[in-house]
Amino acid sequence: EAVTQNIEISGNGNVNEKVTILRKHNGSYEWPDGVNNNFLKVFLPLSSKIDSVNFLAGNNFPKSDPSLKTDNQYKVEAESGKQTVSFWQNTKPGDESSTAVDYTRSSAINMANQDFEYQITIQKQPGIENFDWNLYLVYPEGWKPQNVEGFDADNRRIYLHQTISTDSVFRLRFIRD
């Protein structure tokens, strides 16, 4: 499993994000293996406006049964003070599935200050194996990251890669340049 987050912070404090979840099934159809039916729930900040949910690969019918197809293959709800997007992501042996959730948060960052912090919390679901997490972040002109090494200052880009084995919090600090 791999999760990729593409984030763009604009100069007015709006944040556009895309979370892509890729799952690969390395098994076979030999018992007890088979199609992996997986119900996912992505937790986002409550202020998130869902722009789109795109099923890029795999089968997204409930429990891989097209007869159970609903009008919407995903559901958006509020839960525990967060916005959730839930959907099925089913993967056949030897195949992969991928889903992308695009969302926007208006005025998420107060750009009037001389600095700001952008926090990302990754919660690993108990029982799943470690997974790769990739962050691609574009920050606004006139700002400089403080606690990140190896960023691309010319193009205002940060790339981070981490293997997630436990809940993790990433705090990126920026100051006016």
XYZ file of N, CA and C in Angstrom:
531
model
N 0.852 -1.175 0.000
C 0.000 0.000 0.000
C 0.894 1.231 0.000
N 0.479 2.244 -0.726
C 1.207 3.512 -0.759
C 0.197 4.651 -0.786
N 0.516 5.713 -0.060
C -0.316 6.905 -0.029
C 0.543 8.067 -0.507
N 0.004 8.835 -1.441
C 0.698 10.018 -1.943
C -0.190 11.230 -1.698
N 0.401 12.275 -1.114
C -0.312 13.530 -0.895
C 0.349 14.611 -1.720
N -0.441 15.241 -2.584
C -0.008 16.407 -3.338
C -0.719 17.609 -2.741
N 0.064 18.568 -2.274
C -0.506 19.732 -1.589
C 0.041 20.992 -2.232
N -0.855 21.947 -2.465
C -0.424 23.263 -2.940
C -1.036 24.323 -2.032
N -0.152 25.085 -1.398
C -0.582 26.187 -0.531
C -0.471 27.466 -1.349
N -1.575 28.162 -1.540
C -1.559 29.389 -2.337
C -1.240 30.595 -1.457
N -0.902 31.689 -2.089
C -0.538 32.911 -1.382
C -1.665 33.521 -0.569
N -2.917 33.130 -0.845
C -4.048 33.674 -0.082
C -4.474 32.763 1.080
N -3.708 31.670 1.289
C -3.996 30.774 2.407
C -4.880 29.601 2.067
N -5.355 29.524 0.813
C -6.135 28.352 0.402
C -5.195 27.171 0.196
N -5.714 25.975 0.454
C -4.914 24.765 0.293
C -5.678 23.789 -0.600
N -5.031 23.349 -1.676
C -5.583 22.320 -2.559
C -4.800 21.042 -2.308
N -5.517 19.946 -2.068
C -4.850 18.686 -1.763
C -5.434 17.550 -2.582
N -4.573 16.578 -2.849
C -4.989 15.343 -3.507
C -4.321 14.201 -2.757
N -5.132 13.265 -2.278
C -4.630 12.069 -1.612
C -4.914 10.892 -2.542
N -3.859 10.160 -2.914
C -4.003 8.998 -3.779
C -3.580 7.755 -3.006
N -4.450 6.756 -3.007
C -4.184 5.510 -2.296
C -4.023 4.404 -3.330
N -2.857 3.771 -3.314
C -2.537 2.687 -4.238
C -2.369 1.410 -3.425
N -3.067 0.358 -3.840
C -2.947 -0.936 -3.164
C -2.582 -1.982 -4.211
N -1.575 -2.793 -3.907
C -1.158 -3.893 -4.780
C -1.433 -5.206 -4.062
N -1.922 -6.176 -4.823
C -2.213 -7.509 -4.268
C -1.187 -8.478 -4.848
N -0.276 -8.943 -4.008
C 0.798 -9.827 -4.462
C 0.435 -11.304 -4.341
N -0.810 -11.599 -3.981
C -1.222 -12.979 -3.765
C -1.668 -13.678 -5.037
N -2.395 -14.763 -4.838
C -2.893 -15.586 -5.940
C -4.362 -15.901 -5.660
N -4.940 -16.711 -6.499
C -6.306 -17.151 -6.255
C -6.340 -18.475 -5.479
N -5.150 -18.976 -5.077
C -5.102 -20.231 -4.327
C -5.577 -19.997 -2.907
N -6.442 -20.922 -2.418
C -7.015 -20.790 -1.087
C -5.910 -20.690 -0.055
N -5.978 -19.772 0.904
C -7.131 -18.954 1.276
C -7.119 -17.575 0.634
N -6.305 -17.407 -0.371
C -6.161 -16.102 -1.015
C -7.304 -15.871 -2.000
N -7.463 -14.633 -2.417
C -8.499 -14.267 -3.378
C -8.576 -12.759 -3.473
N -9.686 -12.251 -3.970
C -9.884 -10.808 -4.090
C -9.862 -10.184 -2.695
N -9.125 -9.095 -2.554
C -9.083 -8.368 -1.286
C -10.139 -7.273 -1.348
N -11.228 -7.451 -0.587
C -12.297 -6.452 -0.499
C -11.971 -5.544 0.672
N -11.785 -4.270 0.395
C -11.326 -3.351 1.423
C -12.194 -2.095 1.435
N -12.773 -1.793 2.585
C -13.557 -0.576 2.755
C -12.653 0.471 3.392
N -12.428 1.585 2.701
C -11.543 2.636 3.194
C -12.336 3.833 3.662
N -11.805 4.492 4.663
C -12.385 5.734 5.144
C -11.216 6.705 5.325
N -11.247 7.787 4.568
C -10.194 8.801 4.631
C -10.721 9.947 5.489
N -9.974 10.291 6.534
C -10.359 11.381 7.433
C -9.625 12.645 7.005
N -10.382 13.719 6.816
C -9.846 15.000 6.365
C -10.286 16.088 7.339
N -9.633 17.249 7.295
C -10.113 18.354 8.134
C -11.589 18.646 7.838
N -12.328 19.016 8.857
C -13.763 19.256 8.732
C -14.079 20.339 7.704
N -13.165 21.298 7.529
C -13.390 22.399 6.590
C -13.164 22.010 5.127
N -12.819 20.761 4.862
C -12.516 20.323 3.495
C -13.762 20.314 2.613
N -13.590 20.817 1.393
C -14.640 20.732 0.369
C -14.157 19.692 -0.641
N -14.887 18.603 -0.767
C -14.500 17.531 -1.681
C -14.755 17.995 -3.113
N -13.693 18.037 -3.908
C -13.813 18.444 -5.308
C -14.113 17.250 -6.210
N -13.461 16.104 -5.942
C -13.709 14.908 -6.745
C -13.148 13.675 -6.044
N -13.723 12.535 -6.385
C -13.195 11.226 -5.998
C -13.081 10.446 -7.296
N -11.845 10.072 -7.646
C -11.602 9.398 -8.920
C -11.094 7.990 -8.669
N -11.811 7.006 -9.219
C -11.392 5.617 -9.133
C -10.515 5.333 -10.338
N -9.214 5.224 -10.109
C -8.236 5.155 -11.188
C -7.983 3.732 -11.669
N -8.061 2.763 -10.755
C -7.828 1.356 -11.113
C -8.489 0.484 -10.070
N -8.847 -0.710 -10.466
C -9.456 -1.648 -9.535
C -10.969 -1.617 -9.612
N -11.598 -2.272 -8.662
C -13.040 -2.410 -8.617
C -13.545 -1.707 -7.368
N -14.538 -0.866 -7.510
C -15.029 -0.095 -6.374
C -16.471 -0.419 -6.014
N -16.987 -1.562 -6.463
C -18.323 -1.993 -6.069
C -18.258 -2.552 -4.650
N -19.302 -2.387 -3.877
C -19.291 -2.977 -2.534
C -18.996 -4.478 -2.602
N -17.965 -4.866 -1.882
C -17.545 -6.278 -1.807
C -17.387 -6.927 -3.178
N -16.952 -6.146 -4.173
C -16.690 -6.624 -5.544
C -17.921 -7.162 -6.262
N -19.111 -6.822 -5.794
C -20.341 -7.339 -6.388
C -21.063 -6.222 -7.141
N -20.967 -6.202 -8.498
C -21.618 -5.139 -9.275
C -23.119 -5.045 -9.036
N -23.749 -6.127 -8.593
C -25.194 -6.067 -8.338
C -25.506 -5.193 -7.125
N -24.500 -4.916 -6.287
C -24.685 -4.058 -5.120
C -24.343 -2.596 -5.424
N -24.089 -2.299 -6.678
C -23.680 -0.944 -7.063
C -24.715 0.086 -6.612
N -24.198 1.180 -6.077
C -25.059 2.283 -5.679
C -24.824 3.455 -6.618
N -25.694 4.464 -6.545
C -25.529 5.637 -7.400
C -24.186 6.316 -7.142
N -23.837 6.428 -5.893
C -22.549 7.019 -5.534
C -21.645 5.930 -4.991
N -20.470 5.808 -5.566
C -19.537 4.786 -5.110
C -18.707 5.273 -3.922
N -19.024 6.459 -3.425
C -18.357 6.948 -2.224
C -19.358 7.749 -1.411
N -19.024 7.938 -0.135
C -19.908 8.676 0.758
C -19.067 9.711 1.510
N -19.610 10.925 1.639
C -18.961 11.999 2.396
C -19.808 12.254 3.634
N -19.165 12.225 4.800
C -19.868 12.439 6.065
C -18.952 13.167 7.041
N -19.540 13.647 8.119
C -18.769 14.201 9.233
C -18.747 13.145 10.329
N -17.573 12.944 10.913
C -17.421 11.949 11.968
C -16.257 12.344 12.875
N -16.499 12.355 14.149
C -15.450 12.640 15.141
C -14.739 13.960 14.866
N -15.487 14.975 14.431
C -14.894 16.280 14.180
C -14.066 16.349 12.906
N -14.212 15.365 12.036
C -13.487 15.327 10.759
C -14.487 15.104 9.632
N -14.071 15.438 8.437
C -14.825 15.099 7.226
C -14.295 13.744 6.766
N -15.175 12.821 6.403
C -14.717 11.521 5.921
C -15.207 11.282 4.505
N -14.382 10.582 3.753
C -14.751 10.085 2.432
C -14.536 8.577 2.520
N -15.606 7.801 2.302
C -15.483 6.352 2.404
C -15.876 5.694 1.086
N -15.212 4.586 0.782
C -15.431 3.875 -0.482
C -14.796 2.492 -0.391
N -15.196 1.630 -1.317
C -14.589 0.310 -1.447
C -13.416 0.413 -2.406
N -12.371 -0.332 -2.095
C -11.228 -0.442 -3.003
C -10.840 -1.922 -3.002
N -11.290 -2.634 -4.018
C -11.114 -4.083 -4.091
C -10.008 -4.407 -5.089
N -9.157 -5.352 -4.709
C -7.985 -5.632 -5.518
C -7.874 -7.130 -5.784
N -7.780 -7.485 -7.055
C -7.619 -8.886 -7.446
C -6.159 -9.303 -7.258
N -5.919 -10.581 -7.022
C -4.539 -11.063 -6.945
C -3.769 -10.711 -8.213
N -2.546 -10.242 -8.027
C -1.697 -9.856 -9.156
C -2.065 -8.518 -9.768
N -2.988 -7.800 -9.151
C -3.478 -6.542 -9.707
C -3.257 -5.416 -8.704
N -3.658 -4.227 -9.080
C -3.601 -3.094 -8.160
C -4.860 -2.253 -8.308
N -5.137 -1.484 -7.263
C -6.257 -0.553 -7.288
C -5.748 0.797 -6.817
N -6.414 1.845 -7.280
C -5.973 3.194 -6.938
C -7.166 4.139 -6.956
N -7.221 5.001 -5.954
C -8.283 6.002 -5.842
C -7.649 7.323 -5.429
N -8.134 8.426 -6.014
C -7.640 9.760 -5.680
C -8.790 10.623 -5.169
N -8.558 11.298 -4.050
C -9.533 12.214 -3.460
C -8.941 13.622 -3.542
N -9.617 14.515 -4.278
C -9.194 15.913 -4.399
C -10.082 16.768 -3.509
N -9.472 17.668 -2.738
C -10.265 18.540 -1.882
C -9.562 19.876 -1.687
N -10.355 20.866 -1.253
C -9.868 22.226 -1.051
C -10.231 22.683 0.344
N -9.338 23.455 0.938
C -9.639 24.116 2.209
C -9.396 25.608 2.009
N -10.465 26.378 2.020
C -10.364 27.822 1.816
C -9.866 28.492 3.090
N -8.977 29.449 2.914
C -8.419 30.236 4.031
C -7.946 29.345 5.170
N -7.274 28.255 4.832
C -6.801 27.300 5.840
C -5.604 27.833 6.624
N -4.884 28.770 6.017
C -3.683 29.309 6.655
C -3.791 30.826 6.698
N -3.464 31.386 7.853
C -3.456 32.842 8.009
C -2.126 33.370 7.469
N -2.170 33.972 6.302
C -0.955 34.456 5.643
C -0.550 35.848 6.122
N -1.282 36.444 7.055
C -0.939 37.773 7.569
C 0.210 37.698 8.574
N 0.445 36.534 9.130
C 1.527 36.371 10.114
C 2.878 36.286 9.420
N 3.932 36.344 10.205
C 5.288 36.234 9.680
C 5.741 34.781 9.547
N 4.946 33.865 10.098
C 5.262 32.448 9.999
C 3.974 31.641 10.063
N 4.056 30.392 9.646
C 2.931 29.471 9.809
C 3.468 28.050 9.865
N 2.647 27.169 10.427
C 2.990 25.748 10.512
C 1.908 24.954 9.790
N 2.334 23.988 8.999
C 1.397 23.106 8.311
C 1.598 21.714 8.880
N 0.550 21.158 9.475
C 0.655 19.859 10.134
C -0.119 18.793 9.365
N 0.514 17.639 9.215
C -0.111 16.479 8.573
C -0.048 15.332 9.568
N -1.194 14.743 9.856
C -1.262 13.603 10.767
C -1.636 12.364 9.964
N -0.808 11.339 10.063
C -1.060 10.071 9.389
C -1.357 9.044 10.485
N -2.538 8.467 10.434
C -2.889 7.432 11.402
C -2.906 6.085 10.689
N -2.079 5.172 11.195
C -1.993 3.838 10.624
C -3.082 2.970 11.231
N -3.868 2.365 10.381
C -4.932 1.488 10.869
C -4.303 0.247 11.491
N -4.732 -0.110 12.701
C -4.208 -1.332 13.318
C -4.454 -2.545 12.426
N -3.472 -3.407 12.363
C -3.622 -4.647 11.596
C -3.102 -4.583 10.176
N -2.894 -3.375 9.633
C -2.335 -3.322 8.280
C -0.817 -3.218 8.380
N -0.154 -3.655 7.327
C 1.300 -3.613 7.305
C 1.778 -2.178 7.113
N 3.069 -1.977 7.287
C 3.664 -0.672 7.019
C 3.353 -0.273 5.575
N 3.291 1.043 5.324
C 3.051 1.494 3.963
C 3.907 2.720 3.666
N 4.143 2.936 2.376
C 4.928 4.088 1.931
C 4.032 5.311 1.860
N 4.559 6.433 2.317
C 3.857 7.715 2.259
C 4.774 8.704 1.564
N 4.234 9.397 0.562
C 4.983 10.394 -0.190
C 4.239 11.713 -0.134
N 4.977 12.767 0.126
C 4.401 14.113 0.158
C 5.088 14.968 -0.890
N 4.276 15.604 -1.716
C 4.750 16.611 -2.672
C 4.021 17.890 -2.315
N 4.738 18.880 -1.819
C 4.108 20.119 -1.362
C 4.720 21.304 -2.090
N 3.852 22.164 -2.615
C 4.274 23.423 -3.234
C 3.827 24.529 -2.285
N 4.774 25.361 -1.856
C 4.459 26.436 -0.921
C 4.481 27.784 -1.647
N 3.853 28.807 -1.073
C 3.697 30.084 -1.784
C 4.995 30.877 -1.898
N 5.010 31.708 -2.895
C 6.145 32.608 -3.114
C 6.277 33.548 -1.918
N 7.536 33.843 -1.560
C 7.795 34.746 -0.443
C 7.911 34.042 0.891
N 7.889 32.720 0.893
C 7.997 31.924 2.113
C 9.160 30.960 2.004
N 9.665 30.528 3.168
C 10.811 29.630 3.200
C 10.597 28.570 4.288
N 10.775 27.280 3.946
C 10.652 26.220 4.955
C 11.782 26.318 5.977
N 11.482 25.975 7.223
C 12.460 26.072 8.293
C 12.991 24.734 8.790
N 12.201 23.703 8.739
C 12.618 22.445 9.349
C 12.668 21.295 8.338
N 12.975 21.622 7.086
C 13.058 20.619 6.029
C 14.376 20.810 5.301
N 15.074 19.722 5.068
C 16.316 19.790 4.299
C 16.083 19.262 2.891
N 16.876 19.741 1.957
C 16.829 19.219 0.606
C 15.622 19.644 -0.206
N 14.961 20.731 0.169
C 13.811 21.189 -0.609
C 14.295 21.967 -1.824
N 13.427 22.144 -2.790
C 13.727 22.846 -4.039
C 13.265 24.299 -3.895
N 14.172 25.172 -3.478
C 13.832 26.575 -3.227
C 13.445 27.306 -4.515
N 14.067 26.957 -5.646
C 13.765 27.636 -6.905
C 12.316 27.409 -7.341
N 11.812 26.200 -7.140
C 10.445 25.860 -7.556
C 9.470 25.793 -6.386
N 9.965 26.140 -5.173
C 9.150 26.157 -3.949
C 8.467 24.804 -3.724
N 9.256 23.739 -3.773
C 8.706 22.382 -3.626
C 9.426 21.629 -2.509
N 8.621 20.833 -1.811
C 9.144 19.934 -0.781
C 8.706 18.532 -1.146
N 9.634 17.582 -1.050
C 9.297 16.177 -1.232
C 9.751 15.418 0.013
N 8.839 14.653 0.605
C 9.170 13.805 1.746
C 8.707 12.388 1.446
N 9.502 11.422 1.867
C 9.126 10.006 1.761
C 9.356 9.368 3.119
N 8.382 8.565 3.543
C 8.475 7.914 4.853
C 7.762 6.568 4.757
N 8.302 5.577 5.444
C 7.577 4.326 5.624
C 6.807 4.473 6.929
N 5.491 4.360 6.843
C 4.637 4.567 8.012
C 4.434 3.223 8.712
N 4.915 3.130 9.943
C 4.760 1.907 10.728
C 3.943 2.164 11.992
N 3.697 3.433 12.283
C 2.915 3.833 13.449
C 2.297 5.197 13.147
N 1.369 5.651 13.949
C 0.814 6.987 13.757
C 1.964 7.996 13.712
N 1.873 8.955 12.806
C 2.954 9.923 12.614
C 2.391 11.320 12.409
N 3.127 12.315 12.898
C 2.750 13.707 12.714
C 3.929 14.429 12.062
N 3.647 15.154 10.997
C 4.659 15.941 10.297
C 4.274 17.407 10.419
N 5.185 18.212 10.945
C 4.947 19.648 11.092
C 5.975 20.391 10.242
N 5.476 21.097 9.259
C 6.343 21.896 8.391
C 6.182 23.355 8.773
N 7.306 23.996 9.111
C 7.258 25.408 9.518
C 7.805 26.281 8.393
N 7.148 27.431 8.212
C 7.534 28.383 7.169
C 7.657 29.775 7.765
N 8.624 30.547 7.257
C 8.738 31.969 7.616
C 8.757 32.772 6.338
N 8.414 34.066 6.492
C 8.496 34.945 5.324
C 9.942 35.041 4.888
N 10.136 35.015 3.605
C 11.483 35.039 3.030
C 11.938 36.474 2.833
